Short mmCIF file of C-alpha atoms in Angstrom, two decimals:
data_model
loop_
_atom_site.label_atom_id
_atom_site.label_comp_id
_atom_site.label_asym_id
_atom_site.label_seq_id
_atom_site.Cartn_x
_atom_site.Cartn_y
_atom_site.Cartn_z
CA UNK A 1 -88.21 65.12 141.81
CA UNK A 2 -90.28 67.17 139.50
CA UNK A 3 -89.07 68.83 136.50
CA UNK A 4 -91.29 71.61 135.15
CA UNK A 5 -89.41 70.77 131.65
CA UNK A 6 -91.22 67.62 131.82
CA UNK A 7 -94.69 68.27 132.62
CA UNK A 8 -97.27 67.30 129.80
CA UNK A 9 -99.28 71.03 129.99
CA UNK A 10 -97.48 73.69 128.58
CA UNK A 11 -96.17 76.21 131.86
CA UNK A 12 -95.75 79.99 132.03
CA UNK A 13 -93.08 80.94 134.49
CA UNK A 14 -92.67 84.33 136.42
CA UNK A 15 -89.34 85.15 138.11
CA UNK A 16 -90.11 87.35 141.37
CA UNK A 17 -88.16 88.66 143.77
CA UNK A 18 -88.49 89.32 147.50
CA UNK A 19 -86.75 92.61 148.32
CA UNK A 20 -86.27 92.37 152.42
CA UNK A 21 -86.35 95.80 153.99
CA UNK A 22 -85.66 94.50 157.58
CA UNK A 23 -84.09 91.35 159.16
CA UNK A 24 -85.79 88.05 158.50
CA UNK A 25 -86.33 85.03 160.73
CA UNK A 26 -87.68 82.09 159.22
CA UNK A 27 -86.09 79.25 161.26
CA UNK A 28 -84.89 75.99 160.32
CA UNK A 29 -86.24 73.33 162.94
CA UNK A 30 -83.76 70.44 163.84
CA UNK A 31 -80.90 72.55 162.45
CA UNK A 32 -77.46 72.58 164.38
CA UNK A 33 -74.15 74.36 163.66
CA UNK A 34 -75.36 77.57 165.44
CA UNK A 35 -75.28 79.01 168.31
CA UNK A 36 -79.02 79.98 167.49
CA UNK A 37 -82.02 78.41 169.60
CA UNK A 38 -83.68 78.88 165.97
CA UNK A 39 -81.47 78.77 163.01
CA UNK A 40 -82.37 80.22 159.92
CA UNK A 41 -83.31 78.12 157.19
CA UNK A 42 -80.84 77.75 154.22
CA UNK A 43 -80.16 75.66 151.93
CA UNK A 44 -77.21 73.33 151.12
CA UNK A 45 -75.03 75.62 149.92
CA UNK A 46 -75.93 77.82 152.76
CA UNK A 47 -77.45 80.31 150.85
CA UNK A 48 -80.50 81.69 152.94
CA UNK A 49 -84.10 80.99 151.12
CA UNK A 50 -87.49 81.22 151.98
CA UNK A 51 -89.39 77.89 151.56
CA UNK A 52 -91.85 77.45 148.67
CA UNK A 53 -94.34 75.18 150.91
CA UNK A 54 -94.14 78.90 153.21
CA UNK A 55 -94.92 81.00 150.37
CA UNK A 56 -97.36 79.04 149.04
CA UNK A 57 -99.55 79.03 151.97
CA UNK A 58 -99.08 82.54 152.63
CA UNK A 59 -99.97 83.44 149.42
CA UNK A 60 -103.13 81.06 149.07
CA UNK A 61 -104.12 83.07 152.25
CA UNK A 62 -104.41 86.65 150.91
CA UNK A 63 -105.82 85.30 147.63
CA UNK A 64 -108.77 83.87 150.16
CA UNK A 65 -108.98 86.68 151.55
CA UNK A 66 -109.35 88.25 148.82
CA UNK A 67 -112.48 86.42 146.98
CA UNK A 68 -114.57 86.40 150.16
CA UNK A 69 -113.94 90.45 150.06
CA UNK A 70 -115.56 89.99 146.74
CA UNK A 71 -118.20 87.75 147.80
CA UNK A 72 -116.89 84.92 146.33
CA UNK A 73 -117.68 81.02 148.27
CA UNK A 74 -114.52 79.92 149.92
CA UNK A 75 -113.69 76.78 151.19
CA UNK A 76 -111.88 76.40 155.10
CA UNK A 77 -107.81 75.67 154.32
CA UNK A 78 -105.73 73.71 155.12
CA UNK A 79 -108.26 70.93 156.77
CA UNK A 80 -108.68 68.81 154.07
CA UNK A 81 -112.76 68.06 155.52
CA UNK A 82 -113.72 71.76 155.13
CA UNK A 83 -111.99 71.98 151.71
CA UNK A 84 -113.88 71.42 148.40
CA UNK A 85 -115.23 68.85 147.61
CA UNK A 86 -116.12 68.27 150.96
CA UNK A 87 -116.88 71.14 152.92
CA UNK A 88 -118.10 69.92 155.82
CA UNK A 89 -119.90 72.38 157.95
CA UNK A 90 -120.02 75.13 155.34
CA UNK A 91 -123.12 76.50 154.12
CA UNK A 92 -122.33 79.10 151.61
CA UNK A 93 -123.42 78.43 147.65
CA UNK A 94 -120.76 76.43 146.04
CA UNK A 95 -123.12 75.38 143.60
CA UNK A 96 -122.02 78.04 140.79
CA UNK A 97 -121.32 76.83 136.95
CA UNK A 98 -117.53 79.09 137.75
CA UNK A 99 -116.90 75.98 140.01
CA UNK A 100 -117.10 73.44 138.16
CA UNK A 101 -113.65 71.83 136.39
CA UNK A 102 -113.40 69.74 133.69
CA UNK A 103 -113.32 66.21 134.45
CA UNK A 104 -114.87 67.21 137.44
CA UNK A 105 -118.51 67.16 136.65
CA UNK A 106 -119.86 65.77 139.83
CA UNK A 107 -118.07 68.17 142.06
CA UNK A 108 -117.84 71.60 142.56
CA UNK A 109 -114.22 73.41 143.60
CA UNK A 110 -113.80 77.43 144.64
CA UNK A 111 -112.08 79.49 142.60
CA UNK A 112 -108.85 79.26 145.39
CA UNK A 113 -108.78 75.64 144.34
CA UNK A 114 -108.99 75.58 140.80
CA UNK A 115 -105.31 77.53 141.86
CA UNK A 116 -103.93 75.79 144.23
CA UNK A 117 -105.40 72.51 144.65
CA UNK A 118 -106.75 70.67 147.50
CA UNK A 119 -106.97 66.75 148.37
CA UNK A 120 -108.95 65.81 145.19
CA UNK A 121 -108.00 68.56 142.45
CA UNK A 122 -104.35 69.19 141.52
CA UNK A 123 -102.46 72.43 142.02
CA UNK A 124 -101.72 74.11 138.79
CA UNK A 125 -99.28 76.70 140.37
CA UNK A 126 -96.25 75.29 141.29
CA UNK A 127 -93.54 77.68 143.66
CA UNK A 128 -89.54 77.78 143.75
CA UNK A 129 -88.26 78.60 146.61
CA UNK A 130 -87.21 81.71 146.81
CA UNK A 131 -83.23 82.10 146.93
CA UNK A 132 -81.43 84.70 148.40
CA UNK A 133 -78.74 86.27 145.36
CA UNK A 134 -76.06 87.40 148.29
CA UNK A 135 -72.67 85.44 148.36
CA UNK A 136 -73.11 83.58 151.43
CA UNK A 137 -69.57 84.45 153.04
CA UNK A 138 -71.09 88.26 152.47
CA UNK A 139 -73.54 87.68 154.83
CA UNK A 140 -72.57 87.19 158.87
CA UNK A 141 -74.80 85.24 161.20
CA UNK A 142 -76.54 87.62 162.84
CA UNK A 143 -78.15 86.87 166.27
CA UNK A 144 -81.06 88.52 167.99
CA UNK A 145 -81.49 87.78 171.60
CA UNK A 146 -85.62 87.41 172.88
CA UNK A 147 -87.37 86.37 176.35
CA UNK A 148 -90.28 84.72 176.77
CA UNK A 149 -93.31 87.01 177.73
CA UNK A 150 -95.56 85.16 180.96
CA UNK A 151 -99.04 86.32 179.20
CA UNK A 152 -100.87 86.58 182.10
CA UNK A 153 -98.32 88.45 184.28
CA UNK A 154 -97.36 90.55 181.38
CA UNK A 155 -93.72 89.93 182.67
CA UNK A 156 -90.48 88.25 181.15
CA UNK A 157 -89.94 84.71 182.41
CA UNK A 158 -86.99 83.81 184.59
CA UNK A 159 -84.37 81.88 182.59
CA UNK A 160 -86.42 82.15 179.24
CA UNK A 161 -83.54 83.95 177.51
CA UNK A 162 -83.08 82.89 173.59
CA UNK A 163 -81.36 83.70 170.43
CA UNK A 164 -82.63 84.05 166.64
CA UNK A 165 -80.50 84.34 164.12
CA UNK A 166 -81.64 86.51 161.33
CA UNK A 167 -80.36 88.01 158.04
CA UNK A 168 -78.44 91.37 158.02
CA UNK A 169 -81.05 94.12 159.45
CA UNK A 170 -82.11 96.99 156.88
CA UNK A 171 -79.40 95.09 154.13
CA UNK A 172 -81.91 95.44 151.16
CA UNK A 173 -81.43 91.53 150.84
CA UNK A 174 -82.91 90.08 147.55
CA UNK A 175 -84.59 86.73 147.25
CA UNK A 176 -85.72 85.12 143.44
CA UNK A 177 -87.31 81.88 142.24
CA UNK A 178 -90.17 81.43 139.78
CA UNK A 179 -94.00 80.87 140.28
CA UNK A 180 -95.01 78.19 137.49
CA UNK A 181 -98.72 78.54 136.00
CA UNK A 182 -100.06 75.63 134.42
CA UNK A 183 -103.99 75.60 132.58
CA UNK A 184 -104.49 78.20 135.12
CA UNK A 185 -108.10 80.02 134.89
CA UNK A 186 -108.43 83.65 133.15
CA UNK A 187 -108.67 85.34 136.88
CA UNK A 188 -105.54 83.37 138.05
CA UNK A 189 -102.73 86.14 137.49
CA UNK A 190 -104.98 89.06 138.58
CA UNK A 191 -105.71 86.91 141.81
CA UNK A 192 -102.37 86.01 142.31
CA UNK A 193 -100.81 89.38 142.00
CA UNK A 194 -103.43 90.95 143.95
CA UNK A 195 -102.45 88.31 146.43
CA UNK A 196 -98.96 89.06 146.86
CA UNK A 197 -99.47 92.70 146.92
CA UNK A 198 -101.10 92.22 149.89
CA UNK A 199 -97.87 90.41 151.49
CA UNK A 200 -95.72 92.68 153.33
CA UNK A 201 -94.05 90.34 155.58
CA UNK A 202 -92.73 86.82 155.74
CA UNK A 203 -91.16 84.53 158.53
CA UNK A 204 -91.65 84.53 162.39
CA UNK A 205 -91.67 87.80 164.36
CA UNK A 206 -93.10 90.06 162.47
CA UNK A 207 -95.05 91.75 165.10
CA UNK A 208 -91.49 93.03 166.04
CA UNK A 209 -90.40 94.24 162.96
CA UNK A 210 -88.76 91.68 160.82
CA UNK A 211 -89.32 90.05 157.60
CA UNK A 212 -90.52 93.00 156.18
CA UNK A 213 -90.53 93.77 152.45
CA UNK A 214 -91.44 94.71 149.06
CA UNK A 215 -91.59 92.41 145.69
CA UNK A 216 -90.26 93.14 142.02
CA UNK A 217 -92.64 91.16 140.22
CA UNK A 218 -92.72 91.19 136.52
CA UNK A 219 -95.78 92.51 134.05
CA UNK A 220 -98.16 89.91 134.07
CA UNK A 221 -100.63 89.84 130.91
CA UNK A 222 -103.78 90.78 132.59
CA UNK A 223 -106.49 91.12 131.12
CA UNK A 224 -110.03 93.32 131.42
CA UNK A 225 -111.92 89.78 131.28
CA UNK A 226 -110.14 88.72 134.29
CA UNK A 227 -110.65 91.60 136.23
CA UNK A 228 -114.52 91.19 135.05
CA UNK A 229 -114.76 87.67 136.45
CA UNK A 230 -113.54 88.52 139.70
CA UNK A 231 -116.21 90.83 139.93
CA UNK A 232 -119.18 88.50 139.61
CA UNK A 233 -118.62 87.17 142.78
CA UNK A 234 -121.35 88.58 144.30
CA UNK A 235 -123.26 87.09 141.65
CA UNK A 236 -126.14 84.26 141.64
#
């Protein structure tokens, strides 16, 4: 188990919160004690949370999206072969001095992996998951009933009823952890809270309207510089 107390580089912590605006669904595979064909996840004091590992990727998403849209060389997640070092296939310049890493010399890494890591270079963000603050016995299992859609017929299929079990629909739910920085670049924060701006949804079916939401995220100390950097991506 990792405690952040004990980590050698010193860590800045940010508590966020998830506020969820319509039911969420993020299921819990292998679970039992429902009468859910997908449980949702919680943890084990039943408390409903969404997982860090689903976060994190989500998150590492937009942020990609968001330095190509600045012209920035991305590597391919999560294949680790199309992820720096590697890269194989891609053809874009990763040969930029803003890629290279200390203790790195011989290798180059995009700016998404300086944050987040990939199979050679370590994360330095590290996610809680994000706990839900209601009393658990305040919250009743809630289940939504689906059918499986035939995509070629464009028709329900015969005995393909199921059940989801969400949170409470339009219960203004919140969910809280911390995101840990740790010798984090200067554009890290601005990238990251561009990042989850850009998230409006979590968990499965959100095509029909749930997981949807809005964040309370604290003041991050942003600076001009970083906002400067981030703009030299189209830069040779």
């Amino acid at each position: 188990m990792i405690y952040i107390s004990q980590l050698s580089n010193p860590i800045t912590s940010y508590p966020i919160t998830a506020v969820i605006e319509t039911a969420l669904c993020i299921g819990a595979g292998g679970s039992s004690g429902s009468l859910a064909d997908k449980p949702i996840v919680k943890n084990s004091e039943t408390n409903l949370l969404i997982p860090a590992s689903q976060f994190k990727g989500r998150l590492r998403h937009e942020c990609e999206k968001i330095a190509r849209g600045l012209h920035w060389a991305v590597c391919a997640s999560p294949n680790p072969q199309t992820m720096c070092p590697q890269r194989a296939g891609l053809t874009e310049n990763f040969e930029r001095k803003e890629y290279q890493v200390l203790g790195y010399e011989n290798q180059h890494h995009c700016l998404i992996c300086q944050i987040f890591g990939n199979p050679v270079l370590s994360s330095r963000v590290i996610f809680d998951d994000l706990i839900c603050t209601e009393d658990p016995d305040n919250l009743p299992e809630v289940l939504r009933p689906g059918v499986t859609i035939n995509r070629c017929r464009h028709t329900a299929e015969e005995q393909k009823l199921y059940f989801l079990e969400t949170s409470p629909a339009n219960a203004q739910i919140k969910f809280t952890g911390h995101i840990h920085l740790s010798g984090v670049p200067i554009y890290a924060e601005a990238l990251i809270l561009a990042g989850l701006r850009h998230i409006h949804a979590l968990g499965g079916s959100k095509s029909a309207g749930l997981g949807w939401l809005h964040w309370e995220l604290p003041n991050f100390p942003l600076e001009q510089a970083a906002w400067d950097f981030l703009a030299k991506g189209g830069e040779q």
